[in-house]
Coordinates of C-alpha atoms and ligand atoms in Angstrom, one line a residue:
M1 CA 16.2 47.5 76.6
A2 CA 16.4 50.1 73.8
I3 CA 15.6 48.9 70.3
V4 CA 17.7 49.9 67.3
V5 CA 16.6 49.4 63.7
Q6 CA 19.4 49.1 61.2
K7 CA 18.8 48.9 57.5
Y8 CA 21.5 47.7 55.1
G9 CA 21.1 48.5 51.3
G10 CA 21.9 46.3 48.3
S11 CA 25.5 47.2 48.0
S12 CA 26.0 46.4 51.7
V13 CA 24.8 42.8 51.2
A14 CA 26.0 42.3 47.6
D15 CA 27.9 39.1 48.4
V16 CA 28.6 36.7 51.3
A17 CA 31.7 38.6 52.3
R18 CA 29.7 41.7 52.7
I19 CA 26.9 39.9 54.5
A20 CA 29.6 38.7 56.9
Q21 CA 30.7 42.3 57.5
V22 CA 27.0 43.2 58.3
A23 CA 26.7 40.2 60.7
D24 CA 29.8 41.5 62.5
K25 CA 28.3 45.0 62.8
V26 CA 25.0 43.5 64.1
A27 CA 26.9 41.4 66.6
H28 CA 28.7 44.5 67.8
A29 CA 25.5 46.4 68.4
R30 CA 24.1 43.4 70.2
R31 CA 27.1 43.4 72.5
R32 CA 26.4 47.1 73.3
G33 CA 23.2 45.7 75.0
V34 CA 20.6 46.9 72.6
Q35 CA 17.8 44.9 70.9
V36 CA 18.5 44.9 67.2
V37 CA 16.1 44.7 64.3
V38 CA 17.8 44.5 60.9
V39 CA 16.1 45.4 57.6
V40 CA 17.9 44.1 54.5
S41 CA 17.6 44.9 50.8
A42 CA 18.2 42.4 48.0
M43 CA 21.8 41.6 47.2
G44 CA 23.5 44.0 44.8
K45 CA 21.6 44.4 41.6
T46 CA 19.2 41.5 42.2
T47 CA 16.0 43.6 41.8
D48 CA 17.2 44.9 38.5
N49 CA 18.2 41.4 37.4
L50 CA 14.8 39.9 38.4
L51 CA 13.1 42.7 36.5
A52 CA 15.1 41.9 33.4
L53 CA 14.2 38.2 33.7
A54 CA 10.5 39.2 33.9
N55 CA 11.0 41.2 30.8
D56 CA 12.5 38.2 29.0
A57 CA 9.6 36.0 30.0
A58 CA 7.1 38.6 29.0
R59 CA 8.5 38.7 25.4
T60 CA 8.0 35.0 24.8
G61 CA 4.4 35.4 23.6
V62 CA 2.6 37.6 21.1
E63 CA -0.6 38.8 22.9
H64 CA 1.0 41.2 25.4
P65 CA 4.7 41.3 24.6
G66 CA 6.9 42.9 27.2
E67 CA 4.1 43.3 29.8
S68 CA 4.4 41.7 33.2
P69 CA 1.4 41.9 35.5
R70 CA 2.4 44.0 38.5
R71 CA 1.1 41.4 40.9
E72 CA 3.5 38.8 39.5
L73 CA 6.3 41.3 39.5
D74 CA 5.7 41.7 43.3
M75 CA 5.8 37.9 43.8
L76 CA 9.1 37.9 41.9
L77 CA 10.8 41.0 43.3
S78 CA 9.9 40.2 46.9
T79 CA 12.1 37.1 46.7
G80 CA 15.3 39.2 46.4
E81 CA 15.0 40.5 50.0
R82 CA 14.2 37.1 51.3
V83 CA 17.5 35.7 50.1
S84 CA 19.4 38.4 52.0
M85 CA 17.4 38.0 55.2
A86 CA 18.0 34.2 55.3
L87 CA 21.7 34.5 54.5
L88 CA 22.2 37.2 57.2
S89 CA 20.3 35.1 59.7
I90 CA 22.5 32.1 58.9
A91 CA 25.7 34.2 59.2
L92 CA 24.5 35.4 62.6
H93 CA 23.9 31.8 63.8
S94 CA 27.4 30.9 62.7
R95 CA 28.6 33.7 65.2
G96 CA 26.5 32.2 68.0
I97 CA 23.9 34.9 67.8
D98 CA 20.3 33.8 68.0
A99 CA 18.5 35.4 65.0
I100 CA 15.3 34.8 63.1
S101 CA 14.2 36.2 59.7
F102 CA 10.8 37.4 58.7
T103 CA 9.2 38.4 55.4
G104 CA 7.3 41.7 55.3
S105 CA 4.0 40.0 55.8
Q106 CA 5.3 38.0 58.8
S107 CA 6.5 41.3 60.2
G108 CA 3.0 42.7 60.1
I109 CA 3.6 45.3 57.3
L110 CA 0.1 46.0 56.0
T111 CA -0.2 48.0 52.7
N112 CA -2.8 49.2 50.3
D113 CA -3.4 47.0 47.2
R114 CA -1.3 49.1 44.7
H115 CA 1.2 46.5 43.3
F116 CA 4.8 47.6 42.6
D117 CA 4.5 50.9 44.5
A118 CA 2.3 50.1 47.6
R119 CA 1.9 52.4 50.6
I120 CA 2.2 51.1 54.1
I121 CA -1.1 51.6 56.0
E122 CA -0.3 50.0 59.3
V123 CA 2.4 48.0 61.0
R124 CA 1.6 45.2 63.5
P125 CA 4.9 44.0 64.6
H126 CA 3.8 41.5 67.3
R127 CA 5.9 38.6 66.1
I128 CA 9.0 40.8 66.0
E129 CA 8.3 42.0 69.6
D130 CA 7.8 38.4 70.8
E131 CA 11.2 37.4 69.3
L132 CA 13.0 40.4 70.7
H133 CA 11.7 39.5 74.1
R134 CA 13.1 36.0 73.6
G135 CA 16.5 37.8 73.1
R136 CA 16.7 37.2 69.4
V137 CA 18.0 39.5 66.7
V138 CA 15.2 39.9 64.1
I139 CA 16.0 40.2 60.4
V140 CA 13.3 41.6 58.2
A141 CA 13.1 41.5 54.4
G142 CA 12.7 45.1 53.3
Y143 CA 10.7 46.6 50.4
Q144 CA 7.6 44.4 50.9
G145 CA 4.3 43.9 52.7
M146 CA 1.0 42.3 52.5
S147 CA -2.2 44.1 51.3
Y148 CA -5.5 43.8 53.1
R149 CA -6.4 41.3 50.4
R150 CA -3.5 39.2 51.7
E151 CA -1.5 39.7 48.5
I152 CA 2.2 40.3 48.6
T153 CA 3.1 43.9 47.6
T154 CA 6.3 45.8 47.1
L155 CA 6.9 49.4 48.3
G156 CA 8.4 51.1 45.2
R157 CA 12.0 51.1 44.2
G158 CA 14.3 51.9 47.2
G159 CA 11.4 50.9 49.5
S160 CA 13.6 49.0 52.1
D161 CA 14.2 52.4 53.7
T162 CA 10.5 52.7 54.3
T163 CA 10.3 49.3 55.9
A164 CA 13.0 50.4 58.3
V165 CA 11.5 53.7 59.3
A166 CA 7.9 52.3 59.6
L167 CA 9.2 49.5 61.8
A168 CA 11.3 51.9 64.0
A169 CA 8.1 53.9 64.6
A170 CA 5.9 50.9 65.3
L171 CA 8.5 49.4 67.7
G172 CA 9.2 52.7 69.5
A173 CA 12.9 52.3 68.5
E174 CA 15.6 54.6 69.8
S175 CA 17.0 55.2 66.4
C176 CA 16.8 54.2 62.7
E177 CA 20.1 53.7 61.1
I178 CA 20.3 53.5 57.3
Y179 CA 23.6 52.0 56.1
S180 CA 24.6 52.3 52.5
D181 CA 27.8 53.0 50.4
V182 CA 27.8 56.8 51.3
D183 CA 28.4 58.3 54.7
G184 CA 25.3 60.4 54.6
V185 CA 23.5 62.9 52.5
Y186 CA 25.5 65.3 50.3
S187 CA 24.7 68.6 48.6
A188 CA 24.4 66.5 45.4
D189 CA 24.9 62.9 44.3
P190 CA 28.7 62.5 44.9
R191 CA 28.8 60.1 41.9
V192 CA 27.7 62.9 39.6
V193 CA 29.1 66.0 41.3
P194 CA 32.7 65.3 42.5
D195 CA 32.8 68.3 44.9
A196 CA 29.5 67.6 46.6
R197 CA 29.6 68.5 50.3
H198 CA 28.7 66.3 53.2
L199 CA 25.7 67.5 55.1
P200 CA 25.9 66.6 58.9
A201 CA 22.2 67.5 59.5
V202 CA 19.2 68.0 57.3
R203 CA 15.7 68.7 58.6
Y204 CA 12.9 66.4 57.5
E205 CA 11.2 69.0 55.4
Q206 CA 14.2 69.5 53.2
L207 CA 15.1 65.8 53.1
Q208 CA 11.6 65.0 52.0
E209 CA 11.8 67.7 49.3
M210 CA 15.1 66.1 48.1
A211 CA 13.7 62.6 48.2
E212 CA 10.6 63.6 46.3
A213 CA 12.7 65.4 43.7
G214 CA 14.5 62.0 43.1
A215 CA 17.5 61.9 45.4
K216 CA 18.2 58.2 45.7
V217 CA 20.0 58.3 49.0
L218 CA 16.7 58.0 50.9
N219 CA 13.3 56.9 49.8
A220 CA 10.6 59.6 49.8
Q221 CA 8.0 57.5 51.5
A222 CA 10.6 56.7 54.3
V223 CA 11.3 60.3 54.9
E224 CA 7.6 61.1 55.0
W225 CA 7.0 58.4 57.5
A226 CA 10.0 59.6 59.6
R227 CA 8.6 63.1 59.6
R228 CA 5.1 62.1 60.6
Q229 CA 6.3 59.7 63.3
K230 CA 9.2 61.9 64.5
I231 CA 11.8 59.1 63.9
T232 CA 15.4 60.5 63.8
I233 CA 17.2 59.0 60.8
H234 CA 21.0 58.4 60.9
A235 CA 22.3 57.9 57.3
R236 CA 25.7 56.2 57.5
R237 CA 28.3 54.2 55.5
T238 CA 28.4 50.4 56.2
G239 CA 32.2 50.3 55.9
D240 CA 32.8 52.9 58.6
V241 CA 34.0 51.7 62.0
L242 CA 31.7 52.7 64.9
D243 CA 33.1 53.9 68.3
A244 CA 32.2 52.4 71.7
H245 CA 28.9 54.3 71.7
G246 CA 28.0 53.0 68.2
V247 CA 28.7 56.4 66.5
P248 CA 30.5 56.5 63.1
P249 CA 33.2 59.2 62.2
R250 CA 30.6 60.9 60.0
E251 CA 26.9 60.6 59.3
T252 CA 23.8 62.7 58.4
I253 CA 21.2 63.1 61.0
S254 CA 17.7 64.1 60.0
S255 CA 15.1 65.2 62.5
D256 CA 12.8 68.2 63.2
F257 CA 15.8 70.1 64.7
A258 CA 18.5 69.1 62.3
A259 CA 18.6 72.6 60.8
I260 CA 19.2 74.1 64.2
A261 CA 22.1 71.7 64.7
S262 CA 23.7 72.7 61.4
E263 CA 22.9 76.4 62.1
R264 CA 21.9 77.1 58.5
S265 CA 19.5 75.7 55.9
V266 CA 20.8 73.2 53.5
R267 CA 21.1 73.7 49.7
A268 CA 21.2 70.6 47.5
I269 CA 21.0 69.7 43.9
V270 CA 18.9 66.6 42.9
G271 CA 18.5 64.7 39.6
L272 CA 15.7 62.4 38.6
D273 CA 16.4 60.4 35.5
N274 CA 13.7 59.2 33.0
A275 CA 10.4 61.0 33.0
T276 CA 7.7 61.7 30.4
L277 CA 5.7 64.9 30.1
V278 CA 2.1 64.3 29.3
E279 CA 0.1 67.2 27.7
A280 CA -3.7 67.1 27.0
P281 CA -6.7 69.4 27.0
S282 CA -7.5 70.6 30.5
A283 CA -11.1 69.6 30.0
R284 CA -9.8 66.0 30.2
L285 CA -8.2 66.5 33.6
P286 CA -10.9 64.5 35.5
Q287 CA -10.5 61.5 33.2
L288 CA -6.7 61.8 33.3
S289 CA -6.8 61.9 37.1
D290 CA -9.0 58.8 37.2
A291 CA -6.6 57.0 34.9
L292 CA -3.6 58.0 37.0
E293 CA -5.4 56.6 40.1
T294 CA -6.3 53.3 38.3
L295 CA -2.8 52.9 37.0
G296 CA -1.2 53.7 40.4
L297 CA 1.0 56.5 38.9
S298 CA 2.3 59.5 40.8
I299 CA 2.9 62.7 39.0
L300 CA 5.9 65.1 39.6
D301 CA 4.0 68.3 39.0
L302 CA 1.0 69.6 37.1
E303 CA 0.1 72.8 35.3
A304 CA -3.1 73.8 33.6
R305 CA -3.6 77.0 31.7
D306 CA -5.0 78.3 28.4
G307 CA -7.0 75.1 27.9
R308 CA -4.0 72.8 28.2
A309 CA -2.9 70.6 31.1
A310 CA 0.6 69.2 31.5
F311 CA 2.2 66.9 34.0
A312 CA 5.3 64.8 34.3
V313 CA 5.4 61.1 35.3
A314 CA 8.6 59.5 36.6
L315 CA 9.1 56.0 35.0
L316 CA 11.0 54.4 37.9
N317 CA 7.9 52.9 39.4
A318 CA 6.0 52.3 36.2
P319 CA 7.2 48.9 34.9
D320 CA 4.3 48.7 32.5
W321 CA 4.7 52.2 30.9
N322 CA 3.5 51.1 27.5
R323 CA 0.2 50.1 28.9
C324 CA 0.0 53.3 31.0
Q325 CA 0.8 55.4 28.0
A326 CA -2.1 53.9 26.0
A327 CA -4.5 54.3 29.0
L328 CA -3.4 58.0 29.5
T329 CA -3.9 58.7 25.8
A330 CA -7.4 57.2 25.9
A331 CA -8.2 59.4 28.9
G332 CA -6.7 62.5 27.4
G333 CA -8.3 62.1 24.0
P334 CA -6.8 62.3 20.5
D335 CA -5.0 65.6 21.3
T336 CA -2.8 64.0 23.9
R337 CA 1.0 64.5 23.5
M338 CA 3.9 62.7 25.2
H339 CA 7.4 64.0 25.4
A340 CA 9.7 61.2 26.4
G341 CA 13.4 61.1 27.2
L342 CA 13.2 63.8 30.0
A343 CA 14.8 64.2 33.4
M344 CA 14.1 66.5 36.2
V345 CA 16.8 68.6 37.9
S346 CA 16.1 70.5 41.1
V347 CA 17.6 72.9 43.6
V348 CA 16.3 72.3 47.1
G349 CA 16.7 75.0 49.8
D350 CA 14.9 77.8 51.7
G351 CA 13.4 81.0 50.3
L352 CA 14.2 80.1 46.7
T353 CA 11.4 82.3 45.4
T354 CA 12.2 85.3 47.6
G355 CA 13.2 88.0 45.2
G356 CA 13.9 86.9 41.6
A357 CA 17.6 86.2 41.7
S358 CA 17.4 82.5 42.4
V359 CA 14.8 81.8 39.7
G360 CA 16.8 83.8 37.2
A361 CA 20.1 82.0 38.0
F362 CA 18.3 78.7 37.8
A363 CA 16.7 79.4 34.4
R364 CA 20.1 80.4 33.0
A365 CA 21.8 77.3 34.3
V366 CA 19.3 74.9 32.8
E367 CA 18.9 76.5 29.4
G368 CA 17.0 74.3 27.0
F369 CA 14.5 73.2 29.7
H370 CA 11.0 72.1 28.8
R371 CA 9.3 73.3 31.9
L372 CA 10.2 75.1 35.1
T373 CA 8.4 75.1 38.4
A374 CA 9.2 77.2 41.4
S375 CA 8.2 76.9 45.1
P376 CA 9.9 78.4 48.1
L377 CA 11.6 75.1 48.9
R378 CA 12.4 73.8 45.4
L379 CA 13.1 74.9 41.8
S380 CA 12.7 72.2 39.3
A381 CA 13.1 71.9 35.5
L382 CA 12.5 69.2 33.0
V383 CA 15.5 68.8 30.8
P384 CA 16.6 66.3 28.1
R385 CA 18.0 63.2 29.9
E386 CA 21.5 63.5 28.2
T387 CA 22.0 67.0 29.8
L388 CA 21.0 65.9 33.4
A389 CA 24.5 65.2 34.8
E390 CA 26.0 68.5 33.4
A391 CA 23.0 70.5 34.7
Q392 CA 23.5 69.1 38.2
R393 CA 27.2 70.1 38.1
R394 CA 26.4 73.6 36.8
L395 CA 23.7 74.1 39.4
H396 CA 26.0 72.9 42.2
A397 CA 28.7 75.3 41.2
R398 CA 26.1 78.2 41.0
F399 CA 23.9 77.4 44.0
V400 CA 26.0 75.5 46.5
V401 CA 29.7 76.4 45.9
D402 CA 29.0 80.0 45.0
A403 CA 25.9 80.4 47.2
H404 CA 25.0 84.0 46.5
V405 CA 21.8 83.4 44.6
Ligands
ADP12 P1 21.1 51.4 49.0 O1 21.1 50.3 48.0 O2 22.1 51.2 50.2 O3 19.8 51.8 49.5 P2 21.2 53.6 47.2 O4 22.0 53.2 45.9 O5 19.7 53.5 47.1 O6 21.8 52.7 48.4 O7 21.5 55.0 47.7 C1 22.9 55.4 47.9 C2 23.3 56.2 46.6 O8 22.6 57.4 46.5 C3 24.8 56.7 46.7 O9 25.6 55.7 46.1 C4 24.7 57.9 45.8 O10 25.3 57.7 44.5 C5 23.3 58.2 45.7 N1 22.9 59.6 46.0 C6 22.1 60.4 45.2 N2 21.9 61.6 45.8 C7 22.7 61.6 46.9 C8 23.0 62.6 47.9 N3 22.4 63.8 47.8 N4 23.8 62.3 48.9 C9 24.3 61.1 49.0 N5 24.1 60.1 48.1 C10 23.3 60.4 47.0
LIG13 N1 15.7 46.0 46.3 C1 14.8 47.1 46.1 C2 15.2 48.0 45.0 O1 16.3 47.7 44.4 C3 14.5 47.9 47.4 C4 15.6 48.6 48.0 O2 16.8 48.4 47.6 O3 15.4 49.4 48.9 O4 14.6 49.0 44.7
MG14 MG1 18.2 52.9 48.5

């Protein structure tokens, strides 16, 4: 029997009524005669709320105010997904469907030991396979795993997508369906750019570029995993009704061949909010690199010339940024500078550095930028946070609607 992995994001399981809707969809898939593994996110804004609670607790003392150890954050945040998994399993039982829920570690998701932003190293889904053979629907708590030290880890914000894709690969699933509040991937975030266009197909390479530039619709690690393991992703809206073959009215498919299906390459605008630019003497790069590794921080880009090095860090997966900043300043020396309050805006496409027209049009559209980087697949600029939304709209008008550059 074919295995289908379905992932439902936070807005899809925000309350019991929505969990009931998901249970109906899972029941429907089960009736089509496929084995179903469901990955769930935490309900609504639960992860943000738990983080705020941690912050409150961390401000009650005077030694390390506002600093929560990442290990304890993982213990706390991983509970969010567990609530959803148990509630969905209970809702399925009430529909007469035999279901069982598993945490990330019970599902055999093994990670490195980088707390808050762990990488999956291996998936050993034996318990899931056993339960599928028994005819059960398996519900998995997304966004979490267990390190080789047997510690609970989380996979970075938006990490339930990664759980779904990694499980789809390990189980040899027929497809990986990612359900959220949008019916696929658009040429920009439709919440920011009202005339963003729906993209029926995007090839992995471009989707990965979008995800790495900060597009929230799919997690970057998930796309990287899909690309490596050749798992076709179907990005869909939870509220859409599926036809008898389980296909919705509209979706985005991402695979190796997706560009051929859409017959042309895709252009998209991406915004990433909240980054800090770190500048230090280039002679300090080895120490800075060690510090980044120890702190578990990823950088957006790096440039070194004329004795100075500069790189940007996205703050989304750095809950202890104050501590990180102090460690980076120690590594970079007294001449280290931090420019906070930045955002990154990008155009993703093909051949963006062929000729100079695209780069010129980009530079004009993001005037006031701090830094600009160009590669054939992506043009990015660091801009003040408050100009991010407007920059995305301007770039969309210039690069997608009027696509002559
Ligand atoms: P979930 O909680 O289901 O994982 P997310 O909030 O993580 O959902 O992702 C869905 C959101 O991603 C959408 O509501 C949309 O605002 C945002 N988004 C950002 N960029 C894009 C894009 N290019 N296409 C579609 N949605 C996007
Ligand atoms: N609940 C986690 C988050 O909010 C993971 C996810 O939603 O994918 O980041
Ligand atoms: Mg998400």
